[in-house]
Amino acid sequence: MNEFALIQQALGLAAQALFISSPNPRVGCVIARPDGTVLGQGFTQAVGGPHAEIVALRDASAAGQDVRGATAYVTLEPCAHQGRTGPCCDALVAAGIGKVVASLEDANPLVAGQGFARLRAAGVEVEVGPGAAQARELNLGFFSRMVRGTPWVRLKVAASLDGTTALANGASQWITSPEARADGHAWRARACAVLTGIGTVLADDPRLDVRELPTPRQPQLVVLDSRLRTPLSAQLFIAGRPTTLCAGGHSDPDFLARKAALEARGATVLQLPGPAGQVDLPKMLRALAARGVNELHVEAGRQLHGALLGAGLVDELLLYFAPKLLGPGRGMADMPALEDLAGGISLEWQAAERIGPDLRVLARVAGHDRF
């Protein structure tokens, strides 16, 4: 097996960490002899568990394989710091690995080239670059958090072909198919957190958890709720997953009483005051990044969608279009009327695919992935 095939195998392993490794990056590792014989392989486990390199070393050891002089193909720079686990670069050196082929340098400032430096200092040959674009794409949220200090924000919308997300009377279940809903749950599952607004909570009482496919973890839930109107009986509390309510800078007795009651219900309340008692949206994203959120999956109403888009805070749109026309109704986002076409938000197509009878379109806000 050649180098290209081995790094592709490592990337395939990294993809298996899609639903489990957050907030750590999704990393795969293959250890092979110079002739291409695979000795061990693995991918990063749930937070607190072993990283890809350690899993691969253990896999080789369990098979009775000697990895001395072998090459480790890994999709991200081996870590060089002591966190919940020890430094992977040291483990590779101790095992006698002769060469490391890595796709990317780690953007985490605790690593950022130090893993490569320690490997080279120990006499290990290091090559960087193969599979870089794929590895970065797989970890766009992690890189966003490390470089920009904010999560990668993906906004999901289900609509008719003419852009209606609900009828004028609010009816919206279901515009798209069961297949599209199941696919949407897979995108929820890969995210660190799901964001919605208080309007959606009060109107629909959603759970916003992952139910359409097995998942080893549920994403945490974030509700934009400036005055803490979330009912204590809301279904979002049923799953028992971490729930954060983002509020404004209020301090009146009624607000403080609601805050105490919601915290007693298990919610975390973050007060992030913005203008006119609203939540400061950029500050919210920075606060979520500080709490380890790499990918933020937004499923909300047109008001919050419009606020995020208008503030330039959405990175990517995940759009499901049903093959039907519904006419006047509620649109995707409340945005101000433009005076000039040049004022529109420019998008770059990423993918379009049939999901059951519906069409899934992934579109990225132009330039947002260039960091």
Short mmCIF file of C-alpha atoms in Angstrom, two decimals:
data_model
loop_
_atom_site.label_atom_id
_atom_site.label_comp_id
_atom_site.label_asym_id
_atom_site.label_seq_id
_atom_site.Cartn_x
_atom_site.Cartn_y
_atom_site.Cartn_z
CA MET A 1 0.00 0.00 0.00
CA ASN A 2 1.47 3.37 -1.01
CA GLU A 3 1.60 6.62 0.96
CA PHE A 4 -1.49 8.07 -0.70
CA ALA A 5 -3.56 4.99 0.13
CA LEU A 6 -2.30 4.96 3.72
CA ILE A 7 -3.14 8.61 4.39
CA GLN A 8 -6.56 8.06 2.77
CA GLN A 9 -7.07 5.13 5.13
CA ALA A 10 -6.15 7.40 8.04
CA LEU A 11 -8.65 10.01 6.81
CA GLY A 12 -11.33 7.34 6.64
CA LEU A 13 -10.58 6.46 10.25
CA ALA A 14 -10.73 10.13 11.22
CA ALA A 15 -14.24 10.30 9.77
CA GLN A 16 -15.26 7.54 12.19
CA ALA A 17 -14.57 10.00 15.02
CA LEU A 18 -17.14 12.41 13.56
CA PHE A 19 -19.75 11.84 16.25
CA ILE A 20 -17.55 11.08 19.26
CA SER A 21 -14.34 13.09 19.57
CA SER A 22 -15.61 16.65 20.14
CA PRO A 23 -14.30 18.97 21.41
CA ASN A 24 -11.10 17.20 20.34
CA PRO A 25 -10.36 17.09 16.61
CA ARG A 26 -11.31 14.11 14.44
CA VAL A 27 -8.02 12.30 13.83
CA GLY A 28 -7.09 8.96 12.31
CA CYS A 29 -3.77 7.11 12.43
CA VAL A 30 -2.34 4.16 10.50
CA ILE A 31 1.03 2.62 11.41
CA ALA A 32 2.71 0.75 8.56
CA ARG A 33 6.03 -0.78 7.60
CA PRO A 34 8.04 0.75 4.74
CA ASP A 35 6.55 -1.88 2.41
CA GLY A 36 3.03 -0.65 3.24
CA THR A 37 2.01 -3.49 5.56
CA VAL A 38 -0.39 -2.09 8.14
CA LEU A 39 0.60 -2.88 11.73
CA GLY A 40 -2.03 -0.94 13.65
CA GLN A 41 -4.68 1.72 13.20
CA GLY A 42 -7.21 3.78 15.13
CA PHE A 43 -9.06 7.05 15.58
CA THR A 44 -9.53 9.50 18.42
CA GLN A 45 -12.00 8.34 21.05
CA ALA A 46 -14.45 10.30 23.20
CA VAL A 47 -13.02 13.16 25.24
CA GLY A 48 -10.78 11.80 27.99
CA GLY A 49 -10.09 8.68 25.96
CA PRO A 50 -7.00 7.88 23.89
CA HIS A 51 -6.05 9.85 20.79
CA ALA A 52 -5.68 8.21 17.39
CA GLU A 53 -1.94 7.54 17.72
CA ILE A 54 -2.37 5.76 21.05
CA VAL A 55 -5.24 3.64 19.70
CA ALA A 56 -3.09 2.65 16.70
CA LEU A 57 -0.10 1.77 18.91
CA ARG A 58 -2.33 -0.35 21.15
CA ASP A 59 -3.85 -2.02 18.10
CA ALA A 60 -0.38 -2.97 16.86
CA SER A 61 0.66 -4.21 20.29
CA ALA A 62 -2.49 -6.33 20.63
CA ALA A 63 -1.63 -7.97 17.29
CA GLY A 64 1.93 -8.64 18.43
CA GLN A 65 3.43 -6.27 15.87
CA ASP A 66 6.79 -4.53 16.34
CA VAL A 67 6.42 -0.89 15.24
CA ARG A 68 10.11 0.07 15.56
CA GLY A 69 11.19 1.85 12.38
CA ALA A 70 7.61 1.98 11.08
CA THR A 71 5.81 5.05 9.74
CA ALA A 72 2.80 6.62 11.44
CA TYR A 73 0.35 8.21 9.00
CA VAL A 74 -1.74 10.64 11.01
CA THR A 75 -4.24 13.30 9.89
CA LEU A 76 -3.12 15.95 12.42
CA GLU A 77 0.12 16.80 14.19
CA PRO A 78 0.63 14.52 17.23
CA CYS A 79 -0.07 16.51 20.37
CA ALA A 80 2.77 17.73 22.56
CA HIS A 81 0.97 18.68 25.76
CA GLN A 82 -0.38 16.98 28.82
CA GLY A 83 -4.13 17.28 28.87
CA ARG A 84 -6.59 14.56 29.82
CA THR A 85 -4.10 12.24 28.08
CA GLY A 86 -0.33 12.33 27.65
CA PRO A 87 1.59 13.74 24.67
CA CYS A 88 1.16 11.55 21.60
CA CYS A 89 4.50 12.65 20.13
CA ASP A 90 6.29 11.18 23.17
CA ALA A 91 4.38 7.91 22.85
CA LEU A 92 5.43 7.59 19.19
CA VAL A 93 9.06 8.24 20.08
CA ALA A 94 8.97 5.73 22.93
CA ALA A 95 7.51 3.11 20.59
CA GLY A 96 10.41 3.55 18.15
CA ILE A 97 8.43 5.03 15.26
CA GLY A 98 10.90 6.04 12.54
CA LYS A 99 8.78 8.47 10.51
CA VAL A 100 5.58 10.48 10.88
CA VAL A 101 3.55 11.59 7.87
CA ALA A 102 0.97 14.16 9.03
CA SER A 103 -1.67 16.02 7.06
CA LEU A 104 -1.67 19.25 9.05
CA GLU A 105 -0.02 21.21 11.82
CA ASP A 106 -2.31 21.46 14.85
CA ALA A 107 -3.86 24.92 15.27
CA ASN A 108 -4.09 24.47 19.04
CA PRO A 109 -1.54 26.93 20.51
CA LEU A 110 -0.60 24.24 23.04
CA VAL A 111 0.72 22.19 20.11
CA ALA A 112 1.23 24.38 16.98
CA GLY A 113 4.41 22.77 15.68
CA GLN A 114 5.76 21.63 19.04
CA GLY A 115 4.78 18.01 18.35
CA PHE A 116 6.75 18.03 15.10
CA ALA A 117 9.70 19.73 16.80
CA ARG A 118 9.86 17.10 19.53
CA LEU A 119 9.63 14.28 17.02
CA ARG A 120 12.46 15.74 14.93
CA ALA A 121 14.56 16.37 18.05
CA ALA A 122 14.21 12.67 18.86
CA GLY A 123 15.43 11.69 15.39
CA VAL A 124 12.02 10.92 13.88
CA GLU A 125 11.61 11.97 10.25
CA VAL A 126 8.56 14.21 9.74
CA GLU A 127 6.64 14.89 6.52
CA VAL A 128 3.69 17.31 6.50
CA GLY A 129 1.01 17.88 3.88
CA PRO A 130 -0.58 14.74 2.38
CA GLY A 131 -4.37 14.89 2.80
CA ALA A 132 -4.26 18.42 4.24
CA ALA A 133 -7.42 19.74 2.55
CA GLN A 134 -9.52 16.75 3.59
CA ALA A 135 -8.20 16.77 7.16
CA ARG A 136 -8.91 20.48 7.55
CA GLU A 137 -12.41 20.15 6.12
CA LEU A 138 -13.17 17.35 8.55
CA ASN A 139 -12.06 19.59 11.41
CA LEU A 140 -13.25 22.98 10.19
CA GLY A 141 -15.02 23.61 13.49
CA PHE A 142 -11.94 22.80 15.54
CA PHE A 143 -9.78 25.08 13.40
CA SER A 144 -12.40 27.82 13.63
CA ARG A 145 -12.39 27.62 17.41
CA MET A 146 -8.60 27.62 17.62
CA VAL A 147 -7.92 30.33 15.01
CA ARG A 148 -10.99 32.61 15.15
CA GLY A 149 -12.08 31.94 18.73
CA THR A 150 -15.62 31.12 17.55
CA PRO A 151 -17.38 27.94 16.43
CA TRP A 152 -18.14 27.08 12.83
CA VAL A 153 -21.79 28.12 12.53
CA ARG A 154 -24.01 26.00 10.30
CA LEU A 155 -27.62 27.13 9.77
CA LYS A 156 -30.12 24.41 8.86
CA VAL A 157 -33.38 25.19 7.04
CA ALA A 158 -36.13 22.97 5.64
CA ALA A 159 -38.27 24.71 3.02
CA SER A 160 -40.38 24.37 -0.08
CA LEU A 161 -38.72 25.08 -3.40
CA ASP A 162 -40.02 28.65 -3.24
CA GLY A 163 -38.37 29.19 0.15
CA THR A 164 -41.36 28.85 2.48
CA THR A 165 -40.46 27.32 5.87
CA ALA A 166 -43.98 27.50 7.32
CA LEU A 167 -47.41 28.60 6.21
CA ALA A 168 -48.70 31.98 7.31
CA ASN A 169 -50.59 30.23 10.13
CA GLY A 170 -47.36 28.64 11.37
CA ALA A 171 -47.94 25.09 10.08
CA SER A 172 -44.62 23.50 9.09
CA GLN A 173 -44.76 19.79 9.98
CA TRP A 174 -43.74 18.37 7.70
CA ILE A 175 -42.55 20.22 4.61
CA THR A 176 -39.66 17.84 3.92
CA SER A 177 -39.55 14.05 3.96
CA PRO A 178 -38.65 11.55 6.71
CA GLU A 179 -35.40 10.90 4.83
CA ALA A 180 -34.47 14.59 4.99
CA ARG A 181 -35.33 14.74 8.68
CA ALA A 182 -33.13 11.71 9.40
CA ASP A 183 -30.29 13.30 7.43
CA GLY A 184 -30.74 16.51 9.41
CA HIS A 185 -30.39 14.53 12.63
CA ALA A 186 -27.03 13.20 11.40
CA TRP A 187 -25.84 16.80 11.02
CA ARG A 188 -27.13 17.55 14.53
CA ALA A 189 -25.22 14.54 15.84
CA ARG A 190 -21.86 15.75 14.48
CA ALA A 191 -22.25 19.20 16.06
CA CYS A 192 -21.02 20.08 19.53
CA ALA A 193 -24.14 22.15 20.20
CA VAL A 194 -27.55 22.94 18.71
CA LEU A 195 -28.73 26.56 18.91
CA THR A 196 -32.34 27.70 18.82
CA GLY A 197 -34.29 30.74 19.94
CA ILE A 198 -36.93 31.29 22.58
CA GLY A 199 -39.54 31.86 19.86
CA THR A 200 -39.05 28.29 18.62
CA VAL A 201 -39.13 26.93 22.18
CA LEU A 202 -42.41 28.68 22.98
CA ALA A 203 -44.07 27.91 19.64
CA ASP A 204 -42.98 24.29 19.10
CA ASP A 205 -41.63 22.98 22.44
CA PRO A 206 -38.95 21.01 20.53
CA ARG A 207 -36.52 18.48 21.93
CA LEU A 208 -33.80 19.20 19.34
CA ASP A 209 -31.95 16.03 20.23
CA VAL A 210 -30.76 13.24 17.94
CA ARG A 211 -33.44 10.56 17.58
CA GLU A 212 -33.32 9.39 13.97
CA LEU A 213 -30.02 7.50 14.25
CA PRO A 214 -27.92 5.92 17.01
CA THR A 215 -25.40 8.32 18.50
CA PRO A 216 -22.85 7.88 21.30
CA ARG A 217 -23.49 11.41 22.57
CA GLN A 218 -26.13 14.10 22.34
CA PRO A 219 -25.04 17.62 21.37
CA GLN A 220 -25.57 20.18 24.07
CA LEU A 221 -28.44 22.62 23.58
CA VAL A 222 -28.15 26.40 23.54
CA VAL A 223 -31.21 28.66 23.68
CA LEU A 224 -31.08 32.37 22.91
CA ASP A 225 -33.50 33.64 25.55
CA SER A 226 -32.83 37.25 26.47
CA ARG A 227 -35.45 37.41 29.26
CA LEU A 228 -35.38 33.75 30.35
CA ARG A 229 -38.88 32.83 29.25
CA THR A 230 -38.02 29.15 28.75
CA PRO A 231 -40.68 27.10 30.61
CA LEU A 232 -39.45 24.77 33.34
CA SER A 233 -41.61 22.08 31.70
CA ALA A 234 -39.96 22.46 28.27
CA GLN A 235 -39.17 19.20 26.49
CA LEU A 236 -35.59 20.33 25.94
CA PHE A 237 -34.90 19.41 29.57
CA ILE A 238 -36.15 15.82 29.16
CA ALA A 239 -32.98 14.33 27.68
CA GLY A 240 -30.87 15.55 30.59
CA ARG A 241 -28.16 16.84 28.27
CA PRO A 242 -26.24 20.06 29.00
CA THR A 243 -28.46 23.06 28.29
CA THR A 244 -27.25 26.65 28.19
CA LEU A 245 -29.59 29.64 28.16
CA CYS A 246 -28.08 32.84 26.80
CA ALA A 247 -29.73 35.89 28.34
CA GLY A 248 -29.35 39.65 28.29
CA GLY A 249 -28.10 41.87 31.08
CA HIS A 250 -31.28 42.02 33.13
CA SER A 251 -31.31 42.14 36.93
CA ASP A 252 -34.92 42.81 37.94
CA PRO A 253 -36.41 40.54 40.65
CA ASP A 254 -38.62 38.57 38.22
CA PHE A 255 -35.66 37.84 35.93
CA LEU A 256 -33.47 36.76 38.84
CA ALA A 257 -36.21 34.47 40.14
CA ARG A 258 -36.56 32.81 36.71
CA LYS A 259 -32.78 32.48 36.52
CA ALA A 260 -32.64 30.68 39.88
CA ALA A 261 -35.50 28.36 38.91
CA LEU A 262 -33.93 27.44 35.56
CA GLU A 263 -30.55 26.82 37.16
CA ALA A 264 -32.27 24.56 39.69
CA ARG A 265 -33.74 22.72 36.68
CA GLY A 266 -30.17 22.05 35.52
CA ALA A 267 -29.65 24.81 32.97
CA THR A 268 -26.56 27.00 32.75
CA VAL A 269 -27.46 30.67 32.36
CA LEU A 270 -24.99 32.97 30.61
CA GLN A 271 -25.72 36.68 30.75
CA LEU A 272 -24.24 38.26 27.64
CA PRO A 273 -25.68 41.77 27.54
CA GLY A 274 -26.04 43.54 24.24
CA PRO A 275 -28.01 46.57 23.09
CA ALA A 276 -31.59 47.06 24.35
CA GLY A 277 -31.41 44.10 26.71
CA GLN A 278 -30.74 41.62 23.92
CA VAL A 279 -27.98 39.02 23.79
CA ASP A 280 -24.65 40.08 22.30
CA LEU A 281 -24.37 37.49 19.50
CA PRO A 282 -20.59 37.73 18.85
CA LYS A 283 -19.99 37.49 22.59
CA MET A 284 -22.23 34.41 22.68
CA LEU A 285 -20.16 32.67 20.02
CA ARG A 286 -16.93 33.47 21.86
CA ALA A 287 -18.43 32.14 25.10
CA LEU A 288 -19.47 28.89 23.39
CA ALA A 289 -16.00 28.48 21.87
CA ALA A 290 -14.49 28.93 25.34
CA ARG A 291 -16.71 26.02 26.40
CA GLY A 292 -15.34 23.74 23.69
CA VAL A 293 -17.97 24.17 20.96
CA ASN A 294 -16.40 23.51 17.56
CA GLU A 295 -19.50 23.21 15.37
CA LEU A 296 -22.69 25.09 16.22
CA HIS A 297 -25.78 23.76 14.44
CA VAL A 298 -28.56 26.36 14.23
CA GLU A 299 -32.22 25.32 13.99
CA ALA A 300 -34.34 28.32 14.81
CA GLY A 301 -36.90 30.73 13.41
CA ARG A 302 -36.57 33.41 10.80
CA GLN A 303 -35.89 36.17 13.36
CA LEU A 304 -32.80 34.53 14.85
CA HIS A 305 -31.69 33.32 11.41
CA GLY A 306 -31.90 36.89 10.14
CA ALA A 307 -30.02 38.29 13.12
CA LEU A 308 -27.16 35.81 12.69
CA LEU A 309 -26.95 36.28 8.93
CA GLY A 310 -27.19 40.05 9.23
CA ALA A 311 -24.34 40.10 11.74
CA GLY A 312 -22.15 38.00 9.44
CA LEU A 313 -22.00 35.16 11.96
CA VAL A 314 -23.24 32.28 9.79
CA ASP A 315 -20.53 30.30 7.99
CA GLU A 316 -22.55 27.69 6.15
CA LEU A 317 -26.15 26.95 5.18
CA LEU A 318 -27.58 23.43 5.19
CA LEU A 319 -30.74 23.69 3.11
CA TYR A 320 -33.36 21.00 2.46
CA PHE A 321 -35.77 21.82 -0.36
CA ALA A 322 -38.97 19.83 -0.83
CA PRO A 323 -40.29 19.45 -4.40
CA LYS A 324 -43.36 21.56 -3.72
CA LEU A 325 -44.50 25.18 -3.96
CA LEU A 326 -46.32 26.63 -0.95
CA GLY A 327 -46.73 30.25 -1.94
CA PRO A 328 -46.79 33.07 0.63
CA GLY A 329 -45.77 32.10 4.13
CA ARG A 330 -42.82 32.41 6.46
CA GLY A 331 -39.42 32.69 4.86
CA MET A 332 -35.98 31.46 5.85
CA ALA A 333 -34.77 34.65 7.52
CA ASP A 334 -35.99 38.11 8.42
CA MET A 335 -33.52 40.40 6.73
CA PRO A 336 -33.80 44.07 5.75
CA ALA A 337 -34.70 44.98 2.19
CA LEU A 338 -31.67 45.77 0.05
CA GLU A 339 -31.24 48.88 -2.05
CA ASP A 340 -28.46 47.33 -4.13
CA LEU A 341 -27.83 43.78 -5.35
CA ALA A 342 -24.22 44.12 -4.26
CA GLY A 343 -25.39 44.13 -0.64
CA GLY A 344 -26.45 40.48 -0.77
CA ILE A 345 -24.64 37.68 1.05
CA SER A 346 -22.43 35.84 -1.44
CA LEU A 347 -22.36 32.06 -1.15
CA GLU A 348 -20.18 29.32 -2.56
CA TRP A 349 -21.81 26.02 -3.48
CA GLN A 350 -20.29 23.04 -1.68
CA ALA A 351 -22.61 20.18 -2.57
CA ALA A 352 -26.09 19.29 -3.80
CA GLU A 353 -27.58 15.83 -3.30
CA ARG A 354 -30.94 14.08 -3.44
CA ILE A 355 -32.12 12.95 0.00
CA GLY A 356 -35.22 10.86 -0.56
CA PRO A 357 -37.53 13.08 -2.64
CA ASP A 358 -35.85 16.27 -1.40
CA LEU A 359 -32.75 18.19 -2.39
CA ARG A 360 -30.01 18.94 0.15
CA VAL A 361 -27.84 21.93 -0.67
CA LEU A 362 -24.73 22.90 1.28
CA ALA A 363 -23.64 26.49 0.65
CA ARG A 364 -20.80 28.34 2.36
CA VAL A 365 -20.64 32.07 2.97
CA ALA A 366 -17.90 33.29 0.65
CA GLY A 367 -14.55 33.66 2.34
CA HIS A 368 -15.61 32.32 5.73
CA ASP A 369 -13.40 29.24 5.48
CA ARG A 370 -10.26 31.27 4.75
CA PHE A 371 -8.72 31.53 8.18
#
